[in-house]
Short mmCIF file of C-alpha atoms and ligand atoms in Angstrom, two decimals:
data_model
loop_
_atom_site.label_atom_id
_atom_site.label_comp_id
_atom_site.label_asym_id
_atom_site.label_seq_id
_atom_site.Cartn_x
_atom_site.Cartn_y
_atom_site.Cartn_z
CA UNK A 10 157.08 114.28 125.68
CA UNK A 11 158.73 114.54 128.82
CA UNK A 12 157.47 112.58 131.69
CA UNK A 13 156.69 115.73 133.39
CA UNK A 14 155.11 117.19 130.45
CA UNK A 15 153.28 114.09 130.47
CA UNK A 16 152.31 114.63 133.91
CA UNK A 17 151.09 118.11 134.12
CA UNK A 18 149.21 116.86 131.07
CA UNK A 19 147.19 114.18 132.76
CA UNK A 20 146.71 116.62 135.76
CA UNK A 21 144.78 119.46 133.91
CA UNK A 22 142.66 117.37 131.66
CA UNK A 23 139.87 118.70 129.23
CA UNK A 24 136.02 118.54 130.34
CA UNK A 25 134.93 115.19 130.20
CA UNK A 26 132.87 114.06 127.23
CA UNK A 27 131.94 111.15 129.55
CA UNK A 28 129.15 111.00 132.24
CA UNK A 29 127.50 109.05 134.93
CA UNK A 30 124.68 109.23 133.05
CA UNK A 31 126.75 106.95 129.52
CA UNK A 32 126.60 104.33 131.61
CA UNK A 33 124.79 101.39 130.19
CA UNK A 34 121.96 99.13 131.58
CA UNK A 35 124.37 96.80 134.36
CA UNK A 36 120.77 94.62 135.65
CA UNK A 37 122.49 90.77 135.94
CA UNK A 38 126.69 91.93 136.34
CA UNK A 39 128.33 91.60 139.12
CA UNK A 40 130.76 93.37 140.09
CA UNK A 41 133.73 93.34 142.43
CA UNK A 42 135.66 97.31 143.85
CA UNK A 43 138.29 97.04 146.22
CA UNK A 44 138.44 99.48 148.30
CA UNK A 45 135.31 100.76 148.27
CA UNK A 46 134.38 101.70 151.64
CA UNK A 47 135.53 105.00 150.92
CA UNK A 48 136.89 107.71 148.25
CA UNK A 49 137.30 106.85 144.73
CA UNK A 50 135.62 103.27 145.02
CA UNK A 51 133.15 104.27 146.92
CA UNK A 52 132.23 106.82 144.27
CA UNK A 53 132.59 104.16 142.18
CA UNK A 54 129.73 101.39 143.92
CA UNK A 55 127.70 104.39 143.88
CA UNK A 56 127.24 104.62 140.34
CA UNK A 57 127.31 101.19 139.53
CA UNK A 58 124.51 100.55 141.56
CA UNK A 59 122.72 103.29 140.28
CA UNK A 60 122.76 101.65 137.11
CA UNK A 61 121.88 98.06 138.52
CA UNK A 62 125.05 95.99 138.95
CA UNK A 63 124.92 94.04 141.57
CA UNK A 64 128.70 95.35 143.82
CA UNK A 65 130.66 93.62 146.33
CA UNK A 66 132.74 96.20 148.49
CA UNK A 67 135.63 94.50 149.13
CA UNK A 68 137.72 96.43 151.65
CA UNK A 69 138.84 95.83 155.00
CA UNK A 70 136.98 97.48 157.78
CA UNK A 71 133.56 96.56 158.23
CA UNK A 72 132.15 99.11 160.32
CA UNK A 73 133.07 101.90 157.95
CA UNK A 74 131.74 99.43 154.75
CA UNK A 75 128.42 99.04 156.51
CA UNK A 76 128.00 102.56 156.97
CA UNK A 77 129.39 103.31 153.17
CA UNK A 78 126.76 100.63 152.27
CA UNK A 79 124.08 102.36 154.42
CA UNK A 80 124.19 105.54 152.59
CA UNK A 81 124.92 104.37 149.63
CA UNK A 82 121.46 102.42 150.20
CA UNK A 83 119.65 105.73 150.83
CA UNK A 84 121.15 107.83 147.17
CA UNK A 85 120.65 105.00 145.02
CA UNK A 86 118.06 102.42 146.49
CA UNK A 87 120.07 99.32 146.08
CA UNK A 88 122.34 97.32 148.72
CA UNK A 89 126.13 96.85 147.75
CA UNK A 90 127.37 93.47 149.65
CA UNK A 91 130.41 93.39 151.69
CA UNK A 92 133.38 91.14 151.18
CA UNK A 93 135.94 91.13 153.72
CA UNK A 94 139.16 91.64 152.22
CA UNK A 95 142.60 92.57 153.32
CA UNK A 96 144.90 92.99 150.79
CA UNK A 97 148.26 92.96 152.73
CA UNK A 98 147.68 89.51 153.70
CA UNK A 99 147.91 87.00 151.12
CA UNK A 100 146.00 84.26 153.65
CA UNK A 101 142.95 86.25 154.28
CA UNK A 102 142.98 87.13 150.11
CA UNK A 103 142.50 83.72 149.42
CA UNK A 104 139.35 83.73 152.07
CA UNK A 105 137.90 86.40 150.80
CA UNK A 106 138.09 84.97 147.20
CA UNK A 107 136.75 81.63 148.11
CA UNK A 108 133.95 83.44 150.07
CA UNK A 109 132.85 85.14 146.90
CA UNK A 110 133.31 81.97 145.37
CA UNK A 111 130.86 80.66 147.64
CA UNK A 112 128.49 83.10 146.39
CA UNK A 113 128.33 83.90 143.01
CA UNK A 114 128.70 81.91 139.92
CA UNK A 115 129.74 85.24 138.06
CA UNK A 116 132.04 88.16 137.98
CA UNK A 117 131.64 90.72 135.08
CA UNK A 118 134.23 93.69 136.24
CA UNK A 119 136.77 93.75 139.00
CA UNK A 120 137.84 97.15 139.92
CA UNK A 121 141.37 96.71 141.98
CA UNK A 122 140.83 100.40 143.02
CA UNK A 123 142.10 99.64 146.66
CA UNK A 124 145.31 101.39 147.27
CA UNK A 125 147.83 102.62 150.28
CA UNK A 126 149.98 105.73 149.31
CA UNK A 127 153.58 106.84 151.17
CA UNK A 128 152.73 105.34 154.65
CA UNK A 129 155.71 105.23 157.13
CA UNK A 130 158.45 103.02 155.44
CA UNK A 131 158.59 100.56 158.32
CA UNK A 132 155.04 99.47 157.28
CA UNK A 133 155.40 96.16 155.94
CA UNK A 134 152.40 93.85 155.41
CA UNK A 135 151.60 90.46 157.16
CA UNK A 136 154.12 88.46 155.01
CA UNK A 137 156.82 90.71 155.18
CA UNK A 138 156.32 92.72 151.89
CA UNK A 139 157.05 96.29 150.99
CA UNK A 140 153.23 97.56 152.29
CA UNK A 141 152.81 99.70 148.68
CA UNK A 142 153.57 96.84 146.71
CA UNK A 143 152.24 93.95 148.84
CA UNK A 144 148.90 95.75 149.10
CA UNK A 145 148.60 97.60 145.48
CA UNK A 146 150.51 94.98 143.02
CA UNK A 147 150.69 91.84 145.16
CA UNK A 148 147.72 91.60 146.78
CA UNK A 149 145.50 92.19 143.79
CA UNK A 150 147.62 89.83 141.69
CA UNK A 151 146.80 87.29 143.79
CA UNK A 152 143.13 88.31 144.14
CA UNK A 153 142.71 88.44 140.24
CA UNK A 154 144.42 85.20 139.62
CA UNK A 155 141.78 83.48 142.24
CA UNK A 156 139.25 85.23 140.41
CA UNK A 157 140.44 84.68 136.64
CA UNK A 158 138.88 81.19 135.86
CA UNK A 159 135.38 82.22 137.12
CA UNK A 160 136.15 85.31 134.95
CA UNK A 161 136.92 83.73 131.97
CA UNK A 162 133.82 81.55 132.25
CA UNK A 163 131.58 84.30 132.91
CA UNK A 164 133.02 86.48 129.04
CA UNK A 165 131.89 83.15 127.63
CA UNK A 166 128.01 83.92 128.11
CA UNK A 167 127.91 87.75 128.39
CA UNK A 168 126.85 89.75 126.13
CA UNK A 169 129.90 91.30 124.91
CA UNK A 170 131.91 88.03 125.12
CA UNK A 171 134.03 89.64 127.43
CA UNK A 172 134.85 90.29 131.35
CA UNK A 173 136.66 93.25 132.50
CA UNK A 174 139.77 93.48 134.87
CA UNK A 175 140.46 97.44 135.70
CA UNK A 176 143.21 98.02 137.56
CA UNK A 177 143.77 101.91 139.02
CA UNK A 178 147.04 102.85 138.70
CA UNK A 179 148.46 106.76 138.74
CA UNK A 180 150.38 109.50 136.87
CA UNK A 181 152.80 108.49 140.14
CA UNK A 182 153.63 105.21 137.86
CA UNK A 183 155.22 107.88 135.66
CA UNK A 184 158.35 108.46 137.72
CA UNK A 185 158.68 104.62 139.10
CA UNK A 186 160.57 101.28 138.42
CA UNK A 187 160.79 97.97 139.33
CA UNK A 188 163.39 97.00 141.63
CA UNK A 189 163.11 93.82 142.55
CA UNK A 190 165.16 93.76 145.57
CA UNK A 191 162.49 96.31 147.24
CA UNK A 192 159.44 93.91 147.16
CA UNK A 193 160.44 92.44 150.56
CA UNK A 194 161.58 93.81 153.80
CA UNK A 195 165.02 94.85 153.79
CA UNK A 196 167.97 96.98 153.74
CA UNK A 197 167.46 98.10 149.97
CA UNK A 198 163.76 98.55 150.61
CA UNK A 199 164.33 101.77 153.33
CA UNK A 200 164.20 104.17 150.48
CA UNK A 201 162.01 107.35 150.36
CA UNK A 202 158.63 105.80 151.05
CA UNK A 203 157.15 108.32 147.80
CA UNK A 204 159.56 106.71 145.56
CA UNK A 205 157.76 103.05 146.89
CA UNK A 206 154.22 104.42 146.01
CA UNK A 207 155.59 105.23 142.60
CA UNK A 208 156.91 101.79 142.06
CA UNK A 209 153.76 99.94 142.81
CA UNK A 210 152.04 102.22 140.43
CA UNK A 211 154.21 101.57 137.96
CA UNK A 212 154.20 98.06 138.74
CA UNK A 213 150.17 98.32 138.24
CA UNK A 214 150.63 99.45 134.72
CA UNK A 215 153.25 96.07 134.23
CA UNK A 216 150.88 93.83 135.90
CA UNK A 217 147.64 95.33 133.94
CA UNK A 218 149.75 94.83 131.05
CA UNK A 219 151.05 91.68 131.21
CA UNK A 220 147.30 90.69 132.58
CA UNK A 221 145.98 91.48 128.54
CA UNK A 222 148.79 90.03 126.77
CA UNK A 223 147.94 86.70 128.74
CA UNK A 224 144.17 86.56 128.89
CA UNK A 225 143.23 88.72 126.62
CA UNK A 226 142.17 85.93 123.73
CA UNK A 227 140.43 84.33 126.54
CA UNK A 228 137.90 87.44 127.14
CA UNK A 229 139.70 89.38 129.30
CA UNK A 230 139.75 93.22 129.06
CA UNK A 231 142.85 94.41 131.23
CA UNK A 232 143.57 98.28 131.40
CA UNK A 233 144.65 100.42 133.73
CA UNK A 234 144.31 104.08 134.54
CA UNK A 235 145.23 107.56 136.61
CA UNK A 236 141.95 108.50 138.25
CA UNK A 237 143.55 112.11 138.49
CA UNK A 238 144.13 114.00 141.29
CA UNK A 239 141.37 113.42 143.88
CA UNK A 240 140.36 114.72 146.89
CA UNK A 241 140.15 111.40 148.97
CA UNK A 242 141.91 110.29 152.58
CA UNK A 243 144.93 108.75 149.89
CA UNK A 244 146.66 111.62 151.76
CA UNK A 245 146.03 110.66 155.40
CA UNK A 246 150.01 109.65 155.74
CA UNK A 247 151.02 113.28 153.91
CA UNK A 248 151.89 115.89 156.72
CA UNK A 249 148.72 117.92 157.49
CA UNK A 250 149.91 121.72 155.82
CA UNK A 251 151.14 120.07 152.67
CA UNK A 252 147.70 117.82 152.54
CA UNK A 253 145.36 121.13 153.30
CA UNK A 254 147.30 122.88 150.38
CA UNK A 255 147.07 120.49 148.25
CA UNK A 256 143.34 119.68 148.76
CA UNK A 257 142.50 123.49 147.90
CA UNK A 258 144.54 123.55 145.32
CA UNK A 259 145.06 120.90 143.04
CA UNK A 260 142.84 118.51 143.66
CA UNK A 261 139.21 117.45 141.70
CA UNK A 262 136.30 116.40 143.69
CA UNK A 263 135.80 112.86 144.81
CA UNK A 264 133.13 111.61 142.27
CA UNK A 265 135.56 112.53 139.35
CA UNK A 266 137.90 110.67 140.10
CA UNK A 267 135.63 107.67 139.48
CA UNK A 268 134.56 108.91 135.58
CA UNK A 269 137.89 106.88 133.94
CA UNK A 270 137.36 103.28 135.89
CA UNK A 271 133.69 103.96 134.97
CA UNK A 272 134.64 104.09 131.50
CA UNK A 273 136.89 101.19 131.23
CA UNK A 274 134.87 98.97 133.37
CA UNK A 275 131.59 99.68 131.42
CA UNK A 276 131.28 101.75 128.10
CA UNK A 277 130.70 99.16 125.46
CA UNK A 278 133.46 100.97 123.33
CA UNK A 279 135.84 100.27 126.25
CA UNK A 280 135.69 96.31 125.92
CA UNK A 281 138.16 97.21 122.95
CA UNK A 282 140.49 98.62 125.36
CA UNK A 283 142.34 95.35 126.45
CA UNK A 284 146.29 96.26 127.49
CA UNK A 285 145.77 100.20 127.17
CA UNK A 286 145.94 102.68 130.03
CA UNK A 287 143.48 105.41 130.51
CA UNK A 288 143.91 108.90 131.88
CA UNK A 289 141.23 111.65 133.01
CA UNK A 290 138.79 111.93 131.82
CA UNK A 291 137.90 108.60 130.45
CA UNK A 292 140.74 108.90 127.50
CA UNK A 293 142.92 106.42 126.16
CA UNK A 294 146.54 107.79 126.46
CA UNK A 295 150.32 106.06 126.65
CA UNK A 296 151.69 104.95 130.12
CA UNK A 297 155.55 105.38 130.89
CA UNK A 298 156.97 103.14 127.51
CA UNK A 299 159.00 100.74 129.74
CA UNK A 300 155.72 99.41 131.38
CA UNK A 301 155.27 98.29 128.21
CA UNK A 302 158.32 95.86 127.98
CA UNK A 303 156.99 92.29 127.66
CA UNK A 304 160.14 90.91 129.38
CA UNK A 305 159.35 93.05 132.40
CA UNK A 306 155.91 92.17 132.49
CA UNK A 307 157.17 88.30 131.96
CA UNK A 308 159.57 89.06 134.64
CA UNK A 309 157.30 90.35 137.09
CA UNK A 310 154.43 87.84 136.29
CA UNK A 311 156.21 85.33 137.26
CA UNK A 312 157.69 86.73 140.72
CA UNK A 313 154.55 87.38 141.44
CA UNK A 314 153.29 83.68 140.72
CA UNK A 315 156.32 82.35 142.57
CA UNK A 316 155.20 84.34 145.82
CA UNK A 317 151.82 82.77 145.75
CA UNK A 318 151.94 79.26 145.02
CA UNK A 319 152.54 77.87 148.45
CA UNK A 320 149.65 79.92 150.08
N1 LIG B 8 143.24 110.31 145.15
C1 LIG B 8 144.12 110.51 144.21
O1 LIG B 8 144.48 111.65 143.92
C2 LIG B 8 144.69 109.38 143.43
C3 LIG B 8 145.58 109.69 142.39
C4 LIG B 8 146.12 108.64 141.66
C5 LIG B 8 145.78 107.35 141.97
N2 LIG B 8 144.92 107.08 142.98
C6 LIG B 8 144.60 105.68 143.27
O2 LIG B 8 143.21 105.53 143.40
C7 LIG B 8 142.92 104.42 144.25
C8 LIG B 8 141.87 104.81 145.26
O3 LIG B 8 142.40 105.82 146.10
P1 LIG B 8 141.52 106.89 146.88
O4 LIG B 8 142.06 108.22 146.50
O5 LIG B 8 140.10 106.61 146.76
O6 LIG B 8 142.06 106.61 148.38
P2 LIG B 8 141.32 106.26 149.74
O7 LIG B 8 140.16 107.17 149.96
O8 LIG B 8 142.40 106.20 150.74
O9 LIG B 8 140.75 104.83 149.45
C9 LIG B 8 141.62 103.71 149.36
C10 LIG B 8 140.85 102.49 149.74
O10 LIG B 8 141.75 101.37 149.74
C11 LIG B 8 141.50 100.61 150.90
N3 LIG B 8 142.65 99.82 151.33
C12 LIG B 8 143.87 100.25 151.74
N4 LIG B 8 144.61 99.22 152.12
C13 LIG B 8 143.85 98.10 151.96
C14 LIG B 8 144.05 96.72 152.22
N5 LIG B 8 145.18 96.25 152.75
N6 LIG B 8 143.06 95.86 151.94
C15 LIG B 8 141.88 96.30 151.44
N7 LIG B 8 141.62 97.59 151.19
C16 LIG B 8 142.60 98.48 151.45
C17 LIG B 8 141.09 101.64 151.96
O11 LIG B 8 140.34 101.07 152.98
P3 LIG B 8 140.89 100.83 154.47
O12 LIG B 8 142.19 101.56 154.65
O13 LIG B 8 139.81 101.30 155.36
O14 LIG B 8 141.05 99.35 154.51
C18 LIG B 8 140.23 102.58 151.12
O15 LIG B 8 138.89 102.12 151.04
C19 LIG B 8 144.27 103.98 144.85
O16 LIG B 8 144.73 102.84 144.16
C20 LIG B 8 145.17 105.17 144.58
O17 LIG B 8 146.52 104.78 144.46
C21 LIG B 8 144.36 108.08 143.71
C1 LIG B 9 136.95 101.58 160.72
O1 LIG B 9 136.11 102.65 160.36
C2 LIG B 9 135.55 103.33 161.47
C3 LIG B 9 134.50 104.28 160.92
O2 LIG B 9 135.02 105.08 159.90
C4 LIG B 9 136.68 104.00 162.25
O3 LIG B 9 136.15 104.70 163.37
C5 LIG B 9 137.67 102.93 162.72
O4 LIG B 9 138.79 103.53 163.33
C6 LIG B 9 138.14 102.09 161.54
N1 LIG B 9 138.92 100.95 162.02
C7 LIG B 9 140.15 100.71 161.63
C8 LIG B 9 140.80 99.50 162.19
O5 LIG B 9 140.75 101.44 160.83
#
């Protein structure tokens, strides 16, 4: 199939034979979204908590977190917890692992749903990266790899012997790459800033990847996943006609958009899912096949690593 085919495809998906309502009992997990103080993830908390998990919303501005927290408080009963966390900046990623740490014994799921999608092109994050691939690839590299030991300890006494690492990519990973000399600032890196989002979903997919083949006899359940097309603020960078368009026209609700991380991070038949990408709704499908190269994800693992061993 062609990877438009394959994109108009995961755009008009069949009705979902998956609902809020399959998810399992989640009293005693805890649970980590990024991004959560608003769209997709916050969709996201919401159902967890409806179904007990205890959530960390792990996203960067407070104000708006306390207020997703508040009403999230008032549809489902329970209290989500916040966890600073900024993503573009590797410093304050180790923090806000360490204050988790500090915390909790246990982590069950961690959604990296926390994304940034075609800001300006100058936008680089606090250590100089590309901001789409600092924030969505980098950061959450980093954040995982902090949180991968406690991880690994907590599949050893759950119930499923596993712990799940869900990484939200897009059908945008379809027409990326890797180019290496775009991850930092620089002349290569002033390319169209669409083609940038692309690559760091793309990259997700790699890094998701190479995430299972690694961990993956260790308990670890890596996928990844296009939510579909949401309404959210993703958009808030896309000109304001082209963004009112597309909102009427193409794009699903908000809590739909949270059905396929739902799926991966909790349906008991989705802890056999390690290394396979998802696509609406809730369906296990076949990314872009040079995701799927192991010297790429080799390759990119260990850039990744190299970038984050001095911090
Ligand atoms: N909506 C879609 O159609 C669509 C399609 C395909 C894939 N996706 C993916 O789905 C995920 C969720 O997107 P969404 O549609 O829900 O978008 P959204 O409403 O814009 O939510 C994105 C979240 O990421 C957070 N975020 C951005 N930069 C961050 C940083 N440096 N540190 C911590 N948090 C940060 C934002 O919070 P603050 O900016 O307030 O910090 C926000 O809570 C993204 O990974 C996106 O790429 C969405
Ligand atoms: C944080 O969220 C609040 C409430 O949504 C908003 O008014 C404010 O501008 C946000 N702050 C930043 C730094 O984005």
């Amino acid at each position: 199939m062609s990877v438009l085919a394959q994109w108009i495809r995961e755009a008009a998906p069949p009705k979902s034979s998956f609902k809020v309502d399959d998810i399992p009992d989640l009293s005693g997990k805890v649970i980590i979204v990024t991004g959560a103080s608003a769209g997709i993830g916050k969709e996201t908390t919401k159902a967890l908590l409806a179904h007990g998990a205890k959530v960390y919303i792990a996203a960067r501005n407070q104000s708006q977190s306390e207020e997703t927290i508040r009403q999230l408080k008032e549809t489902t009963g329970s209290e989500a917890v916040f966890l600073k966390l900024d993503l573009a900046n590797l410093k304050a990623i180790k923090a806000a692992a360490e204050e988790f740490l500090s915390k909790e014994t246990q982590l069950h799921v961690l959604f990296n749903n926390a994304g940034v999608m075609v800001p300006p092109v100058e936008l680089v994050t606090t250590d100089g990266y590309d901001l789409q691939f600092g924030t969505n690839v980098l950061g959450h590299f980093y954040f995982t790899k902090l949180l991968l030991p406690t991880m690994i300890e907590t599949a050893k006494t759950s119930s499923d012997g596993k712990a799940r690492v869900v990484t939200t990519s897009s059908s945008g990973h379809l027409f990326g790459n890797l180019d290496f000399e775009t991850f930092k600032d620089g002349p290569k890196r002033r390319k169209p800033t669409n083609s940038l989002y692309c690559q760091s979903k793309f990259g997700n997919v790699v890094f998701a990847t190479e995430l299972a083949r690694r961990y993956g006899d260790q308990g670890i359940v890596s996928t990844s996943l296009n939510p579909g097309n949401i309404k959210s603020d993703l958009q808030r960078h896309v000109p304001a006609i082209a963004r009112s368009f597309i909102n009427t026209f193409v794009l699903w609700d908000t809590p739909k958009g949270a059905l396929t991380q739902l799926y991966a991070g909790t349906a008991p038949a989705a802890a056999e899912l390690n290394g396979k990408y998802l696509v609406p709704w809730a369906r296990v499908s076949s990314p872009r096949k040079e995701t799927q190269d192991p010297e790429l994800g080799k390759k990119l693992w260990n850039w990744l690593e190299e970038e984050v061993k001095d911090i």
